[in-house]
Amino acid sequence: MLLHIPDALSTESLQECQTVLEQADWIDGRATAGYQGAAVKNNTQLAESSPLAQHLGDIVLAALERNPLFISATLPARVYPPMFNRYGEGAYFGSHVDNAIRLLPGSGAKLRTDISATLFLSAPDVYDGGELLIEGASGVQSVKLPAGHLVVYPSTSLHRVEPIRRGARVACFFWIQSMVRDTAQRALLFDTDAAIQRLRQTGGDERAVAQLTNTYHNLLRMWADT
Ligand code: NI
């Protein structure tokens, strides 16, 4: 399930990220790529351990913790500390797979990458190219979102970033280990939650809302690992 989450960052947080990242020191993006990814990766990113990356990452995580759509869609167990990349003119990231398991910096604990996330930080009119192309069962989807908008998609998909023809594309990217590892089960829960929210907002029958909410939690209880 590919999902577009609009306005994942507030205007103030987005502006802070954009301003700070204009002055940032960027390193070769291959520092964190897997063997397959490194061969096709040509971009730059913030060093994972840099205080700047950690500060901006905290801003992003704080925003996501308050985002009901993000929580409902991903049911996060663990979120990898957000990283930041920059694609200047000519930069690209060829078709690749995200490593299934990543070590969390510092603790050495493992994170299974169930869901990949890209938070667009550059307005789409400041660069040409740079579309995120995601391969799925129904073909290739092209994603290029307004600044501050987020896309989440199954990490099982091959994906790539098209070469930049003009300007620069700055984004934040990270992975989520979901409490529900199966994509289809997650999608069922997401759809059920959306129906419950809609019934609540439209004054649906109270007993039916309670029953559906009960079913949602029983499915979550059946499928979730925490
Ligand atoms: Ni990737």
PDB file of N, CA, C and O in Angstrom, residues 150-199:
ATOM      1  N   LEU A 150       4.573  13.504   2.796  1.00  0.00           N
ATOM      2  CA  LEU A 150       5.267  12.241   3.038  1.00  0.00           C
ATOM      3  C   LEU A 150       4.643  11.137   2.193  1.00  0.00           C
ATOM      4  O   LEU A 150       3.426  11.114   1.995  1.00  0.00           O
ATOM      5  N   VAL A 151       5.484  10.229   1.707  1.00  0.00           N
ATOM      6  CA  VAL A 151       4.944   9.012   1.087  1.00  0.00           C
ATOM      7  C   VAL A 151       5.500   7.815   1.850  1.00  0.00           C
ATOM      8  O   VAL A 151       6.670   7.790   2.224  1.00  0.00           O
ATOM      9  N   VAL A 152       4.641   6.842   2.130  1.00  0.00           N
ATOM     10  CA  VAL A 152       5.068   5.579   2.730  1.00  0.00           C
ATOM     11  C   VAL A 152       4.665   4.454   1.782  1.00  0.00           C
ATOM     12  O   VAL A 152       3.616   4.515   1.143  1.00  0.00           O
ATOM     13  N   TYR A 153       5.542   3.453   1.661  1.00  0.00           N
ATOM     14  CA  TYR A 153       5.285   2.336   0.744  1.00  0.00           C
ATOM     15  C   TYR A 153       6.005   1.102   1.252  1.00  0.00           C
ATOM     16  O   TYR A 153       6.959   1.213   2.032  1.00  0.00           O
ATOM     17  N   PRO A 154       5.563  -0.080   0.829  1.00  0.00           N
ATOM     18  CA  PRO A 154       6.186  -1.302   1.345  1.00  0.00           C
ATOM     19  C   PRO A 154       7.658  -1.376   0.946  1.00  0.00           C
ATOM     20  O   PRO A 154       8.003  -1.138  -0.213  1.00  0.00           O
ATOM     21  N   SER A 155       8.506  -1.717   1.895  1.00  0.00           N
ATOM     22  CA  SER A 155       9.944  -1.796   1.606  1.00  0.00           C
ATOM     23  C   SER A 155      10.268  -2.953   0.671  1.00  0.00           C
ATOM     24  O   SER A 155      11.402  -3.086   0.217  1.00  0.00           O
ATOM     25  N   THR A 156       9.280  -3.780   0.401  1.00  0.00           N
ATOM     26  CA  THR A 156       9.486  -4.915  -0.505  1.00  0.00           C
ATOM     27  C   THR A 156       9.573  -4.476  -1.969  1.00  0.00           C
ATOM     28  O   THR A 156       9.913  -5.285  -2.833  1.00  0.00           O
ATOM     29  N   SER A 157       9.256  -3.197  -2.253  1.00  0.00           N
ATOM     30  CA  SER A 157       9.206  -2.735  -3.642  1.00  0.00           C
ATOM     31  C   SER A 157      10.581  -2.275  -4.115  1.00  0.00           C
ATOM     32  O   SER A 157      11.266  -1.534  -3.414  1.00  0.00           O
ATOM     33  N   LEU A 158      10.960  -2.664  -5.327  1.00  0.00           N
ATOM     34  CA  LEU A 158      12.109  -2.036  -5.978  1.00  0.00           C
ATOM     35  C   LEU A 158      11.724  -0.585  -6.248  1.00  0.00           C
ATOM     36  O   LEU A 158      10.581  -0.286  -6.615  1.00  0.00           O
ATOM     37  N   HIS A 159      12.688   0.317  -6.087  1.00  0.00           N
ATOM     38  CA  HIS A 159      12.365   1.728  -6.322  1.00  0.00           C
ATOM     39  C   HIS A 159      13.617   2.481  -6.755  1.00  0.00           C
ATOM     40  O   HIS A 159      14.727   1.984  -6.597  1.00  0.00           O
ATOM     41  N   ARG A 160      13.417   3.681  -7.279  1.00  0.00           N
ATOM     42  CA  ARG A 160      14.554   4.486  -7.748  1.00  0.00           C
ATOM     43  C   ARG A 160      14.187   5.964  -7.728  1.00  0.00           C
ATOM     44  O   ARG A 160      12.999   6.318  -7.625  1.00  0.00           O
ATOM     45  N   VAL A 161      15.201   6.792  -7.793  1.00  0.00           N
ATOM     46  CA  VAL A 161      14.983   8.235  -7.915  1.00  0.00           C
ATOM     47  C   VAL A 161      15.573   8.669  -9.246  1.00  0.00           C
ATOM     48  O   VAL A 161      16.748   8.419  -9.547  1.00  0.00           O
ATOM     49  N   GLU A 162      14.725   9.299 -10.062  1.00  0.00           N
ATOM     50  CA  GLU A 162      15.138   9.726 -11.400  1.00  0.00           C
ATOM     51  C   GLU A 162      16.205  10.822 -11.321  1.00  0.00           C
ATOM     52  O   GLU A 162      16.223  11.613 -10.367  1.00  0.00           O
ATOM     53  N   PRO A 163      17.079  10.887 -12.324  1.00  0.00           N
ATOM     54  CA  PRO A 163      18.133  11.917 -12.319  1.00  0.00           C
ATOM     55  C   PRO A 163      17.554  13.333 -12.236  1.00  0.00           C
ATOM     56  O   PRO A 163      16.491  13.616 -12.791  1.00  0.00           O
ATOM     57  N   ILE A 164      18.281  14.209 -11.540  1.00  0.00           N
ATOM     58  CA  ILE A 164      17.874  15.610 -11.435  1.00  0.00           C
ATOM     59  C   ILE A 164      18.377  16.351 -12.675  1.00  0.00           C
ATOM     60  O   ILE A 164      19.559  16.295 -12.997  1.00  0.00           O
ATOM     61  N   ARG A 165      17.468  17.024 -13.363  1.00  0.00           N
ATOM     62  CA  ARG A 165      17.855  17.749 -14.576  1.00  0.00           C
ATOM     63  C   ARG A 165      18.105  19.233 -14.300  1.00  0.00           C
ATOM     64  O   ARG A 165      18.768  19.929 -15.062  1.00  0.00           O
ATOM     65  N   ARG A 166      17.524  19.732 -13.190  1.00  0.00           N
ATOM     66  CA  ARG A 166      17.717  21.149 -12.823  1.00  0.00           C
ATOM     67  C   ARG A 166      17.480  21.285 -11.330  1.00  0.00           C
ATOM     68  O   ARG A 166      16.593  20.622 -10.783  1.00  0.00           O
ATOM     69  N   GLY A 167      18.264  22.137 -10.672  1.00  0.00           N
ATOM     70  CA  GLY A 167      18.023  22.428  -9.270  1.00  0.00           C
ATOM     71  C   GLY A 167      18.495  21.317  -8.347  1.00  0.00           C
ATOM     72  O   GLY A 167      19.386  20.539  -8.689  1.00  0.00           O
ATOM     73  N   ALA A 168      17.886  21.240  -7.164  1.00  0.00           N
ATOM     74  CA  ALA A 168      18.284  20.230  -6.175  1.00  0.00           C
ATOM     75  C   ALA A 168      17.052  19.761  -5.414  1.00  0.00           C
ATOM     76  O   ALA A 168      16.125  20.535  -5.150  1.00  0.00           O
ATOM     77  N   ARG A 169      17.093  18.478  -5.090  1.00  0.00           N
ATOM     78  CA  ARG A 169      15.978  17.843  -4.373  1.00  0.00           C
ATOM     79  C   ARG A 169      16.497  17.395  -3.013  1.00  0.00           C
ATOM     80  O   ARG A 169      17.363  16.534  -2.905  1.00  0.00           O
ATOM     81  N   VAL A 170      15.949  17.990  -1.947  1.00  0.00           N
ATOM     82  CA  VAL A 170      16.328  17.611  -0.587  1.00  0.00           C
ATOM     83  C   VAL A 170      15.145  16.873   0.037  1.00  0.00           C
ATOM     84  O   VAL A 170      13.989  17.281  -0.126  1.00  0.00           O
ATOM     85  N   ALA A 171      15.448  15.769   0.699  1.00  0.00           N
ATOM     86  CA  ALA A 171      14.379  14.962   1.295  1.00  0.00           C
ATOM     87  C   ALA A 171      14.872  14.294   2.566  1.00  0.00           C
ATOM     88  O   ALA A 171      16.078  14.263   2.855  1.00  0.00           O
ATOM     89  N   CYS A 172      13.925  13.808   3.316  1.00  0.00           N
ATOM     90  CA  CYS A 172      14.217  13.036   4.519  1.00  0.00           C
ATOM     91  C   CYS A 172      13.701  11.615   4.239  1.00  0.00           C
ATOM     92  O   CYS A 172      12.656  11.450   3.607  1.00  0.00           O
ATOM     93  N   PHE A 173      14.454  10.616   4.662  1.00  0.00           N
ATOM     94  CA  PHE A 173      14.013   9.245   4.406  1.00  0.00           C
ATOM     95  C   PHE A 173      14.307   8.371   5.620  1.00  0.00           C
ATOM     96  O   PHE A 173      15.231   8.626   6.388  1.00  0.00           O
ATOM     97  N   PHE A 174      13.479   7.359   5.798  1.00  0.00           N
ATOM     98  CA  PHE A 174      13.648   6.472   6.954  1.00  0.00           C
ATOM     99  C   PHE A 174      12.799   5.224   6.751  1.00  0.00           C
ATOM    100  O   PHE A 174      12.059   5.115   5.770  1.00  0.00           O
ATOM    101  N   TRP A 175      12.920   4.313   7.694  1.00  0.00           N
ATOM    102  CA  TRP A 175      12.189   3.048   7.598  1.00  0.00           C
ATOM    103  C   TRP A 175      11.403   2.811   8.873  1.00  0.00           C
ATOM    104  O   TRP A 175      11.761   3.307   9.954  1.00  0.00           O
ATOM    105  N   ILE A 176      10.374   2.005   8.741  1.00  0.00           N
ATOM    106  CA  ILE A 176       9.526   1.680   9.875  1.00  0.00           C
ATOM    107  C   ILE A 176       9.419   0.168  10.005  1.00  0.00           C
ATOM    108  O   ILE A 176       9.145  -0.515   9.009  1.00  0.00           O
ATOM    109  N   GLN A 177       9.644  -0.340  11.198  1.00  0.00           N
ATOM    110  CA  GLN A 177       9.245  -1.720  11.503  1.00  0.00           C
ATOM    111  C   GLN A 177       7.852  -1.625  12.087  1.00  0.00           C
ATOM    112  O   GLN A 177       7.626  -0.955  13.091  1.00  0.00           O
ATOM    113  N   SER A 178       6.918  -2.299  11.431  1.00  0.00           N
ATOM    114  CA  SER A 178       5.531  -2.216  11.877  1.00  0.00           C
ATOM    115  C   SER A 178       5.228  -3.307  12.897  1.00  0.00           C
ATOM    116  O   SER A 178       5.824  -4.378  12.866  1.00  0.00           O
ATOM    117  N   MET A 179       4.298  -3.033  13.780  1.00  0.00           N
ATOM    118  CA  MET A 179       3.818  -4.081  14.685  1.00  0.00           C
ATOM    119  C   MET A 179       3.160  -5.204  13.886  1.00  0.00           C
ATOM    120  O   MET A 179       3.105  -6.341  14.331  1.00  0.00           O
ATOM    121  N   VAL A 180       2.640  -4.847  12.692  1.00  0.00           N
ATOM    122  CA  VAL A 180       1.995  -5.835  11.820  1.00  0.00           C
ATOM    123  C   VAL A 180       2.859  -5.963  10.564  1.00  0.00           C
ATOM    124  O   VAL A 180       2.851  -5.086   9.702  1.00  0.00           O
ATOM    125  N   ARG A 181       3.614  -7.051  10.447  1.00  0.00           N
ATOM    126  CA  ARG A 181       4.622  -7.119   9.391  1.00  0.00           C
ATOM    127  C   ARG A 181       4.012  -7.366   8.021  1.00  0.00           C
ATOM    128  O   ARG A 181       4.598  -7.007   7.003  1.00  0.00           O
ATOM    129  N   ASP A 182       2.827  -7.974   7.971  1.00  0.00           N
ATOM    130  CA  ASP A 182       2.218  -8.325   6.693  1.00  0.00           C
ATOM    131  C   ASP A 182       1.491  -7.124   6.081  1.00  0.00           C
ATOM    132  O   ASP A 182       0.610  -6.525   6.705  1.00  0.00           O
ATOM    133  N   THR A 183       1.864  -6.801   4.849  1.00  0.00           N
ATOM    134  CA  THR A 183       1.313  -5.610   4.192  1.00  0.00           C
ATOM    135  C   THR A 183      -0.204  -5.698   4.025  1.00  0.00           C
ATOM    136  O   THR A 183      -0.918  -4.711   4.232  1.00  0.00           O
ATOM    137  N   ALA A 184      -0.708  -6.868   3.663  1.00  0.00           N
ATOM    138  CA  ALA A 184      -2.151  -7.020   3.427  1.00  0.00           C
ATOM    139  C   ALA A 184      -2.926  -6.873   4.742  1.00  0.00           C
ATOM    140  O   ALA A 184      -3.991  -6.234   4.779  1.00  0.00           O
ATOM    141  N   GLN A 185      -2.400  -7.430   5.819  1.00  0.00           N
ATOM    142  CA  GLN A 185      -3.064  -7.282   7.127  1.00  0.00           C
ATOM    143  C   GLN A 185      -3.066  -5.811   7.558  1.00  0.00           C
ATOM    144  O   GLN A 185      -4.063  -5.291   8.055  1.00  0.00           O
ATOM    145  N   ARG A 186      -1.934  -5.141   7.317  1.00  0.00           N
ATOM    146  CA  ARG A 186      -1.855  -3.714   7.661  1.00  0.00           C
ATOM    147  C   ARG A 186      -2.878  -2.918   6.875  1.00  0.00           C
ATOM    148  O   ARG A 186      -3.528  -2.015   7.412  1.00  0.00           O
ATOM    149  N   ALA A 187      -3.046  -3.263   5.604  1.00  0.00           N
ATOM    150  CA  ALA A 187      -4.001  -2.540   4.764  1.00  0.00           C
ATOM    151  C   ALA A 187      -5.436  -2.754   5.254  1.00  0.00           C
ATOM    152  O   ALA A 187      -6.252  -1.821   5.260  1.00  0.00           O
ATOM    153  N   LEU A 188      -5.753  -3.982   5.697  1.00  0.00           N
ATOM    154  CA  LEU A 188      -7.100  -4.252   6.232  1.00  0.00           C
ATOM    155  C   LEU A 188      -7.366  -3.417   7.480  1.00  0.00           C
ATOM    156  O   LEU A 188      -8.442  -2.842   7.654  1.00  0.00           O
ATOM    157  N   LEU A 189      -6.355  -3.358   8.350  1.00  0.00           N
ATOM    158  CA  LEU A 189      -6.520  -2.568   9.580  1.00  0.00           C
ATOM    159  C   LEU A 189      -6.686  -1.084   9.256  1.00  0.00           C
ATOM    160  O   LEU A 189      -7.510  -0.389   9.851  1.00  0.00           O
ATOM    161  N   PHE A 190      -5.913  -0.615   8.286  1.00  0.00           N
ATOM    162  CA  PHE A 190      -5.980   0.790   7.894  1.00  0.00           C
ATOM    163  C   PHE A 190      -7.365   1.132   7.346  1.00  0.00           C
ATOM    164  O   PHE A 190      -7.979   2.139   7.734  1.00  0.00           O
ATOM    165  N   ASP A 191      -7.880   0.275   6.487  1.00  0.00           N
ATOM    166  CA  ASP A 191      -9.211   0.511   5.913  1.00  0.00           C
ATOM    167  C   ASP A 191     -10.294   0.458   6.990  1.00  0.00           C
ATOM    168  O   ASP A 191     -11.243   1.245   6.977  1.00  0.00           O
ATOM    169  N   THR A 192     -10.161  -0.482   7.907  1.00  0.00           N
ATOM    170  CA  THR A 192     -11.151  -0.607   8.988  1.00  0.00           C
ATOM    171  C   THR A 192     -11.128   0.630   9.874  1.00  0.00           C
ATOM    172  O   THR A 192     -12.171   1.167  10.248  1.00  0.00           O
ATOM    173  N   ASP A 193      -9.916   1.088  10.195  1.00  0.00           N
ATOM    174  CA  ASP A 193      -9.796   2.284  11.029  1.00  0.00           C
ATOM    175  C   ASP A 193     -10.411   3.494  10.325  1.00  0.00           C
ATOM    176  O   ASP A 193     -11.104   4.302  10.951  1.00  0.00           O
ATOM    177  N   ALA A 194     -10.163   3.602   9.019  1.00  0.00           N
ATOM    178  CA  ALA A 194     -10.739   4.726   8.264  1.00  0.00           C
ATOM    179  C   ALA A 194     -12.269   4.684   8.320  1.00  0.00           C
ATOM    180  O   ALA A 194     -12.930   5.718   8.481  1.00  0.00           O
ATOM    181  N   ALA A 195     -12.838   3.484   8.215  1.00  0.00           N
ATOM    182  CA  ALA A 195     -14.300   3.345   8.271  1.00  0.00           C
ATOM    183  C   ALA A 195     -14.825   3.739   9.655  1.00  0.00           C
ATOM    184  O   ALA A 195     -15.860   4.420   9.772  1.00  0.00           O
ATOM    185  N   ILE A 196     -14.108   3.332  10.704  1.00  0.00           N
ATOM    186  CA  ILE A 196     -14.525   3.684  12.072  1.00  0.00           C
ATOM    187  C   ILE A 196     -14.506   5.208  12.255  1.00  0.00           C
ATOM    188  O   ILE A 196     -15.462   5.795  12.782  1.00  0.00           O
ATOM    189  N   GLN A 197     -13.409   5.829  11.797  1.00  0.00           N
ATOM    190  CA  GLN A 197     -13.304   7.297  11.942  1.00  0.00           C
ATOM    191  C   GLN A 197     -14.451   7.992  11.199  1.00  0.00           C
ATOM    192  O   GLN A 197     -15.044   8.946  11.697  1.00  0.00           O
ATOM    193  N   ARG A 198     -14.768   7.498  10.013  1.00  0.00           N
ATOM    194  CA  ARG A 198     -15.826   8.106   9.207  1.00  0.00           C
ATOM    195  C   ARG A 198     -17.192   7.931   9.874  1.00  0.00           C
ATOM    196  O   ARG A 198     -18.001   8.866   9.917  1.00  0.00           O
ATOM    197  N   LEU A 199     -17.420   6.740  10.413  1.00  0.00           N
ATOM    198  CA  LEU A 199     -18.688   6.501  11.109  1.00  0.00           C
ATOM    199  C   LEU A 199     -18.825   7.429  12.313  1.00  0.00           C
ATOM    200  O   LEU A 199     -19.894   7.972  12.578  1.00  0.00           O
TER     201      LEU A 199
END
